[in-house]
Short mmCIF file of C-alpha atoms in Angstrom, two decimals:
data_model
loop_
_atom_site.label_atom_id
_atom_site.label_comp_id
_atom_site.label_asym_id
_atom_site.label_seq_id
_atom_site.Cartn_x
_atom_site.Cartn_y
_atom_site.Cartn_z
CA UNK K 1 -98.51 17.59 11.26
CA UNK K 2 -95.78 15.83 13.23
CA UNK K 3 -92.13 17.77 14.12
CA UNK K 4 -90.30 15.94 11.69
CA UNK K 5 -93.18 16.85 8.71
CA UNK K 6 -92.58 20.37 9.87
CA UNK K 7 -89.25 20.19 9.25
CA UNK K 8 -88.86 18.52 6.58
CA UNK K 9 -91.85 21.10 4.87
CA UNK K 10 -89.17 23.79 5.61
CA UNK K 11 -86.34 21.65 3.92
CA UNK K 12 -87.76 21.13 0.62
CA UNK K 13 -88.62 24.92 0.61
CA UNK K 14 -85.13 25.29 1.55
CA UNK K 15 -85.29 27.09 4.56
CA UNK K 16 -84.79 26.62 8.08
CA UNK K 17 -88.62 25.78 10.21
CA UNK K 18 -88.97 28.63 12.33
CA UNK K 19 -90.19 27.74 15.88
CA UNK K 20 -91.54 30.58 17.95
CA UNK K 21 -91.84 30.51 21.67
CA UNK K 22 -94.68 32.36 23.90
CA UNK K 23 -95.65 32.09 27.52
CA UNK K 24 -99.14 30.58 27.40
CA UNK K 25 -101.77 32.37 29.25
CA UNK K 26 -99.67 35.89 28.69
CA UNK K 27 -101.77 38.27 28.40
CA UNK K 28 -104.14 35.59 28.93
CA UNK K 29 -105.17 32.32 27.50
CA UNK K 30 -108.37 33.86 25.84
CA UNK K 31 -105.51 36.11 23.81
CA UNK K 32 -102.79 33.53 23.84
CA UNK K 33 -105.64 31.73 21.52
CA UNK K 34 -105.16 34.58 19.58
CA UNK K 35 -101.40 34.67 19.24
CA UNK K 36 -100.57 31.64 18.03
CA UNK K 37 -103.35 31.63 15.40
CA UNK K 38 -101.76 34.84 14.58
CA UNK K 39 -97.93 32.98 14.71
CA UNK K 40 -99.48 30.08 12.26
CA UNK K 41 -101.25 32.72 9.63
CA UNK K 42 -97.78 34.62 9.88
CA UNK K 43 -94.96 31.93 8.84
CA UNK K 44 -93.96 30.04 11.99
CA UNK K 45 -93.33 26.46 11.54
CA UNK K 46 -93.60 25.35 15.05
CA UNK K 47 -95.16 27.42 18.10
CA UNK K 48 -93.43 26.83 21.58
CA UNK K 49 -96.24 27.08 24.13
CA UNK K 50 -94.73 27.67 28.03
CA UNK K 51 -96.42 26.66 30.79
CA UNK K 52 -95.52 29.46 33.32
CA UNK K 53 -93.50 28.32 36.60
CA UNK K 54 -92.22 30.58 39.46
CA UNK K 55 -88.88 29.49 39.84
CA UNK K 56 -87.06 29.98 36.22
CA UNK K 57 -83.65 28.73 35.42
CA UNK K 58 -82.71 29.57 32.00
CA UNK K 59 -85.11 32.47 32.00
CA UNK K 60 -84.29 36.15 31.04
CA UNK K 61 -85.87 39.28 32.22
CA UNK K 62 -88.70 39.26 29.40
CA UNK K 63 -89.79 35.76 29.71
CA UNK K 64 -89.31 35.89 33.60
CA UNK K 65 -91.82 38.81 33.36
CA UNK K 66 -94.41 37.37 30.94
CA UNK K 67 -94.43 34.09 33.53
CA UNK K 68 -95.01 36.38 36.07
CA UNK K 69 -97.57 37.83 34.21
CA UNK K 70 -99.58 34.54 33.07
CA UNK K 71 -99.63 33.17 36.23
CA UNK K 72 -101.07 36.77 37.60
CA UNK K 73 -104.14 35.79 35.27
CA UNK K 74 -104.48 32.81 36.64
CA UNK K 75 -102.58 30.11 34.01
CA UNK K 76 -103.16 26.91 34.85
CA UNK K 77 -101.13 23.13 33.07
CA UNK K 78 -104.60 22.42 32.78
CA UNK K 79 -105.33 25.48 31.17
CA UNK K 80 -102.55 25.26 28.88
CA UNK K 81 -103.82 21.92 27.75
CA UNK K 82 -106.96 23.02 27.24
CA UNK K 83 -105.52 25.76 25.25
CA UNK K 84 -103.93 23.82 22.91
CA UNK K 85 -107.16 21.66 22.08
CA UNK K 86 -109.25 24.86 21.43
CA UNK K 87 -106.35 26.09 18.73
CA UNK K 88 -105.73 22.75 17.21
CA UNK K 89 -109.39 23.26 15.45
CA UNK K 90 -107.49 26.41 13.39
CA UNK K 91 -104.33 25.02 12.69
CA UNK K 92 -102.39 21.97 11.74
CA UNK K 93 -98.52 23.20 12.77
CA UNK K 94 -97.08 21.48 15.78
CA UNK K 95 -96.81 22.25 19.37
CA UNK K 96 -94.21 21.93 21.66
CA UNK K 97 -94.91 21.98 25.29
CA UNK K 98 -92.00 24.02 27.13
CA UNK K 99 -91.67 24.04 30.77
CA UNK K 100 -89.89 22.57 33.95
CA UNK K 101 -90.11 19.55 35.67
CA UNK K 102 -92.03 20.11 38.20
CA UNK K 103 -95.59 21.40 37.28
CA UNK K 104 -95.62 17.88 35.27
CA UNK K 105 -94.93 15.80 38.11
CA UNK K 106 -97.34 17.70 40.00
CA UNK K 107 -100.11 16.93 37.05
CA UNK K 108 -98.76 13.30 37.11
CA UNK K 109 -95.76 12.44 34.21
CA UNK K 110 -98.44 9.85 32.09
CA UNK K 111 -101.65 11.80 32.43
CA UNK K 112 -100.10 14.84 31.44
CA UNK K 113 -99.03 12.62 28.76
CA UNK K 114 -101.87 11.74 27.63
CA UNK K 115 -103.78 14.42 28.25
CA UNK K 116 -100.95 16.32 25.83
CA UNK K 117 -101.40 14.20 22.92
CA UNK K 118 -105.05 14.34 23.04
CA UNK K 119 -105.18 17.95 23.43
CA UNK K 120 -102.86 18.08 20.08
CA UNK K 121 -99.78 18.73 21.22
CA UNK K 122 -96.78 16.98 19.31
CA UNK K 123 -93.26 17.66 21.98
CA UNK K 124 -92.47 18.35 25.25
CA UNK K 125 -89.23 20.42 26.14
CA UNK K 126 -88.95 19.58 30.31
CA UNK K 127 -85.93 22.96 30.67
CA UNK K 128 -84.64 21.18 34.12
CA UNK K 129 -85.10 17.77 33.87
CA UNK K 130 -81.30 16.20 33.19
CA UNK K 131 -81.13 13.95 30.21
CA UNK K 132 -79.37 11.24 32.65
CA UNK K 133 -82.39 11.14 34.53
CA UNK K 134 -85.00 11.09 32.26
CA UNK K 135 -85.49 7.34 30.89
CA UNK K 136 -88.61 7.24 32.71
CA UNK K 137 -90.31 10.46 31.12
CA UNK K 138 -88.48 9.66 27.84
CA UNK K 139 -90.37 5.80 28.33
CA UNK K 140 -93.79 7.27 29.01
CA UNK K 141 -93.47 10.81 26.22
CA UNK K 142 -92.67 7.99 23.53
CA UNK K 143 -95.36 5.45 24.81
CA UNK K 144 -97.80 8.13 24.21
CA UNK K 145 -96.82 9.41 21.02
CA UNK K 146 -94.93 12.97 22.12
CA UNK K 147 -91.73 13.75 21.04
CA UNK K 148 -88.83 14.36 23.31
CA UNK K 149 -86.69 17.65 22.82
CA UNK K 150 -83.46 18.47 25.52
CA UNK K 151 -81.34 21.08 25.51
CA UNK K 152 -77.60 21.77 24.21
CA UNK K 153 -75.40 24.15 25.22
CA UNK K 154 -72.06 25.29 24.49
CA UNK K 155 -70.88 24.10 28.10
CA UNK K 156 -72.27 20.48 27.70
CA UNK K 157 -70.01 17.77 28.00
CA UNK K 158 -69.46 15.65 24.69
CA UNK K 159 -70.25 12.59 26.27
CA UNK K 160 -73.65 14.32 27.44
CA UNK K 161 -74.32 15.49 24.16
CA UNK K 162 -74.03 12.28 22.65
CA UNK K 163 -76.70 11.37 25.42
CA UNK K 164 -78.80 14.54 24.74
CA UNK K 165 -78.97 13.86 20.62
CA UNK K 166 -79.81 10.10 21.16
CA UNK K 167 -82.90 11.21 23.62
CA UNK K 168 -84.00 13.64 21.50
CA UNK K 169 -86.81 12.55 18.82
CA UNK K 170 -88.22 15.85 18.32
CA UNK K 171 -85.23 18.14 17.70
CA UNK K 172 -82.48 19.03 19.52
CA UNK K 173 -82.59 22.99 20.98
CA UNK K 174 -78.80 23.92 20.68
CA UNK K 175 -78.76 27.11 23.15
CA UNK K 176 -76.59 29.62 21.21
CA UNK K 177 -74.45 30.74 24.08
CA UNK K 178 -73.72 30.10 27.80
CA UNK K 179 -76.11 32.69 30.02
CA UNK K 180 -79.84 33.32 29.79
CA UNK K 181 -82.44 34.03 27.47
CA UNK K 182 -82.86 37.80 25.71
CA UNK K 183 -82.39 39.43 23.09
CA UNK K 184 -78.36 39.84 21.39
CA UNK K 185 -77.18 41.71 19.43
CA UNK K 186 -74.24 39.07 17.42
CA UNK K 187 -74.28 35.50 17.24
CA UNK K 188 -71.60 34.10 19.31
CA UNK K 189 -68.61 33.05 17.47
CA UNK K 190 -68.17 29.61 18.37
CA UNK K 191 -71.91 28.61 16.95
CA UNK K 192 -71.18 26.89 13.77
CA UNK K 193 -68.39 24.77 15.38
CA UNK K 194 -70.77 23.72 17.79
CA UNK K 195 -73.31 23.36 14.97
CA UNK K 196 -70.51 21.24 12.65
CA UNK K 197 -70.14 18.89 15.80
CA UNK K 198 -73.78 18.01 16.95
CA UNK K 199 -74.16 17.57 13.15
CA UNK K 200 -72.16 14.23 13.73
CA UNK K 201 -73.84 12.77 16.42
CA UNK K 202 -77.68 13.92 16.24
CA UNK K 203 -80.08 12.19 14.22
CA UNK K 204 -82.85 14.58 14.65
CA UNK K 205 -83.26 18.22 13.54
CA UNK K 206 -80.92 20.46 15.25
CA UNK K 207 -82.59 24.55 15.95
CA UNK K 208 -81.11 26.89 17.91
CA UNK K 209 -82.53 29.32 19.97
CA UNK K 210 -81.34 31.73 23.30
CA UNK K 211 -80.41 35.15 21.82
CA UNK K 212 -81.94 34.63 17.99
CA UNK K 213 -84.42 37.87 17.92
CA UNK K 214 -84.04 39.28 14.38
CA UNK K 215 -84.19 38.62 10.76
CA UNK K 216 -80.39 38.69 10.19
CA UNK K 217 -79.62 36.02 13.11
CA UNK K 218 -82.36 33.52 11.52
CA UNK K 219 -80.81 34.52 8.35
CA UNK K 220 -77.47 33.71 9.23
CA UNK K 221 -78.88 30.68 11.58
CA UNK K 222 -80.38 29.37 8.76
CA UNK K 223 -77.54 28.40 6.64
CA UNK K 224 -76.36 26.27 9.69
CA UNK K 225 -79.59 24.66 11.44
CA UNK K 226 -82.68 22.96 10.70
CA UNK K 227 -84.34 25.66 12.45
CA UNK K 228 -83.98 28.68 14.29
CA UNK K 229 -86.04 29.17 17.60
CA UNK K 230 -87.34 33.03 18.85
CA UNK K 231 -88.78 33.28 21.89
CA UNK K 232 -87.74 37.06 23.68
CA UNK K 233 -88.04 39.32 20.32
CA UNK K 234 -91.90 38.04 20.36
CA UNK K 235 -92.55 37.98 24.21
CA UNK K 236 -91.68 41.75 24.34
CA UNK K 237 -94.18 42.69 21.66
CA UNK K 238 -97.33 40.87 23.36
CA UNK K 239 -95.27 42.66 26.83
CA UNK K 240 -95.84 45.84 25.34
CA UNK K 241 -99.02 45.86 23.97
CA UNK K 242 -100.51 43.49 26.45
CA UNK K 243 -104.14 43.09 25.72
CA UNK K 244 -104.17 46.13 23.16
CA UNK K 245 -105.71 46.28 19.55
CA UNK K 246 -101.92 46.97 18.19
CA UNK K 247 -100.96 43.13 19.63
CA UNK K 248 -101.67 40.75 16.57
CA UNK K 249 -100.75 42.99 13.76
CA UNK K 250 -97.40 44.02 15.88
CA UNK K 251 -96.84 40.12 15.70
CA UNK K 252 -98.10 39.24 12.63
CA UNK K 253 -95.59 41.58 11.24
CA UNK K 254 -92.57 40.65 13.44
CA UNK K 255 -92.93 36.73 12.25
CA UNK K 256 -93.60 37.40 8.88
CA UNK K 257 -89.74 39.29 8.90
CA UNK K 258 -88.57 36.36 10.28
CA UNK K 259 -90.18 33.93 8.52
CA UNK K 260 -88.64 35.47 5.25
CA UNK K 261 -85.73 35.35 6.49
CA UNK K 262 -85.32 31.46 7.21
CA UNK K 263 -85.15 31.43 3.13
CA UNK K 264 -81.55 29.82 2.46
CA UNK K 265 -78.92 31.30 -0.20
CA UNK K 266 -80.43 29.86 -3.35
CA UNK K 267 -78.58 26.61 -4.47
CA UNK K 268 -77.20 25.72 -0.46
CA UNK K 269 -78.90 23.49 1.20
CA UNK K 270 -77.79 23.19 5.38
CA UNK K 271 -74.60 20.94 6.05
CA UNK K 272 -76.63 17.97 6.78
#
């Protein structure tokens, strides 16, 4: 299944996709297997997979720690890939690649490329790679068939979010609020006008994600997105039960709460 089949699956349901984010190889890849088999069987729509770095921008305390944590057992982009081509057997939802910049230059920008799309993977989310600067990667992602996802925040420049919806082919990750990843409590009150104006410009699905870590923030993020992206809320469960019996049913019942809650008011349909 491609992004756009994904999301347009969750449209005709009308609801929002949900798209989960984990740090691959946290506890370990031989559980992080596991998880998103779990994620898949549970509702999500989409399943981030992070390639672990040691030098996070964006990152908050949990996912700092759960990098810290996969590359303690060893994580690997190799790995990752790998990863991804054992899971693909169980499950047809897409995968997103998230990461920075540099591990895939290290791996080489078109045979990680390639190496992506034959392993199964659908997008790649590069956190620190500026949109200004990326007509090469953008060249090679689309040459090989991978989608292209940048982020958009509440600080961007118009004129760079006009850049940041036309590169985007995959969706466009609106980050909810200036600051780094976690979990909030609210939604931040400027989020629908920024919603309202990327609705204007983007062509692909818009999600949003930084800060979205319960049922009532999908909820309410689904009436205004295409899809609503939690990353923290899961990372702390497999942080806290870590290679435990309690880790896939504590998941398995977090995402099914949030997957019933990307269900839209019946008879709206998001301001497309």
């Amino acid at each position: 299944m491609t992004l756009a089949q994904a999301f347009q699956k969750a449209a005709d349901e009308n609801r929002a996709a949900l798209i989960v984010y984990v740090a691959a190889g946290d506890p370990d890849l031989e559980h992080t297997e596991a998880i998103v088999k779990t994620l898949a069987q549970s509702g999500a729509d989409i399943v981030e997979l992070g390639i672990p770095y040691s030098d996070p921008i964006a990152d908050g305390p949990t996912i700092q720690e759960a990098g810290q944590r996969a590359l303690a057992a060893g994580t690997t982009v190799q790995g990752v890939l790998d990863c991804a081509r054992r899971v693909r057997a169980a499950t047809d939802i897409p995968f997103v690649i998230m990461t920075c910049f540099n591990p895939v230059v290290q791996y080489g920008l078109e045979r990680f490329a390639r190496a992506a799309v034959e392993c199964g993977v659908q997008g790649v989310l590069l956190s620190d790679l500026p949109v200004d600067e990326s007509g090469d990667w953008n060249k090679i992602a689309r040459s090989a068939g991978l989608d292209t996802v940048y982020l958009a925040a509440p600080t961007t420049e118009p004129e760079r979010r006009r850049l940041i919806c036309r590169s985007s082919t995959g969706f466009v990750y609106v980050i909810s609020r200036p600051g780094t990843t976690g979990v909030r409590q609210d939604l931040p009150e400027g989020l629908p006008a920024l919603l309202a104006e990327l609705r204007q410009i983007a062509t692909s699905p818009i999600a949003v994600g930084f800060g979205i870590s319960t049922p009532a923030h999908v909820r309410a993020v689904a009436e205004m997105a295409d899809g609503a992206i939690v990353g923290s809320a899961v990372v702390d469960v497999i942080g806290r039960h870590g290679k435990g019996p309690g880790l896939l049913p504590a998941i398995s019942r977090l995402v099914e709460q949030l997957a019933a809650a990307t269900a839209r008011t019946p008879g709206t349909t998001a301001d497309r």
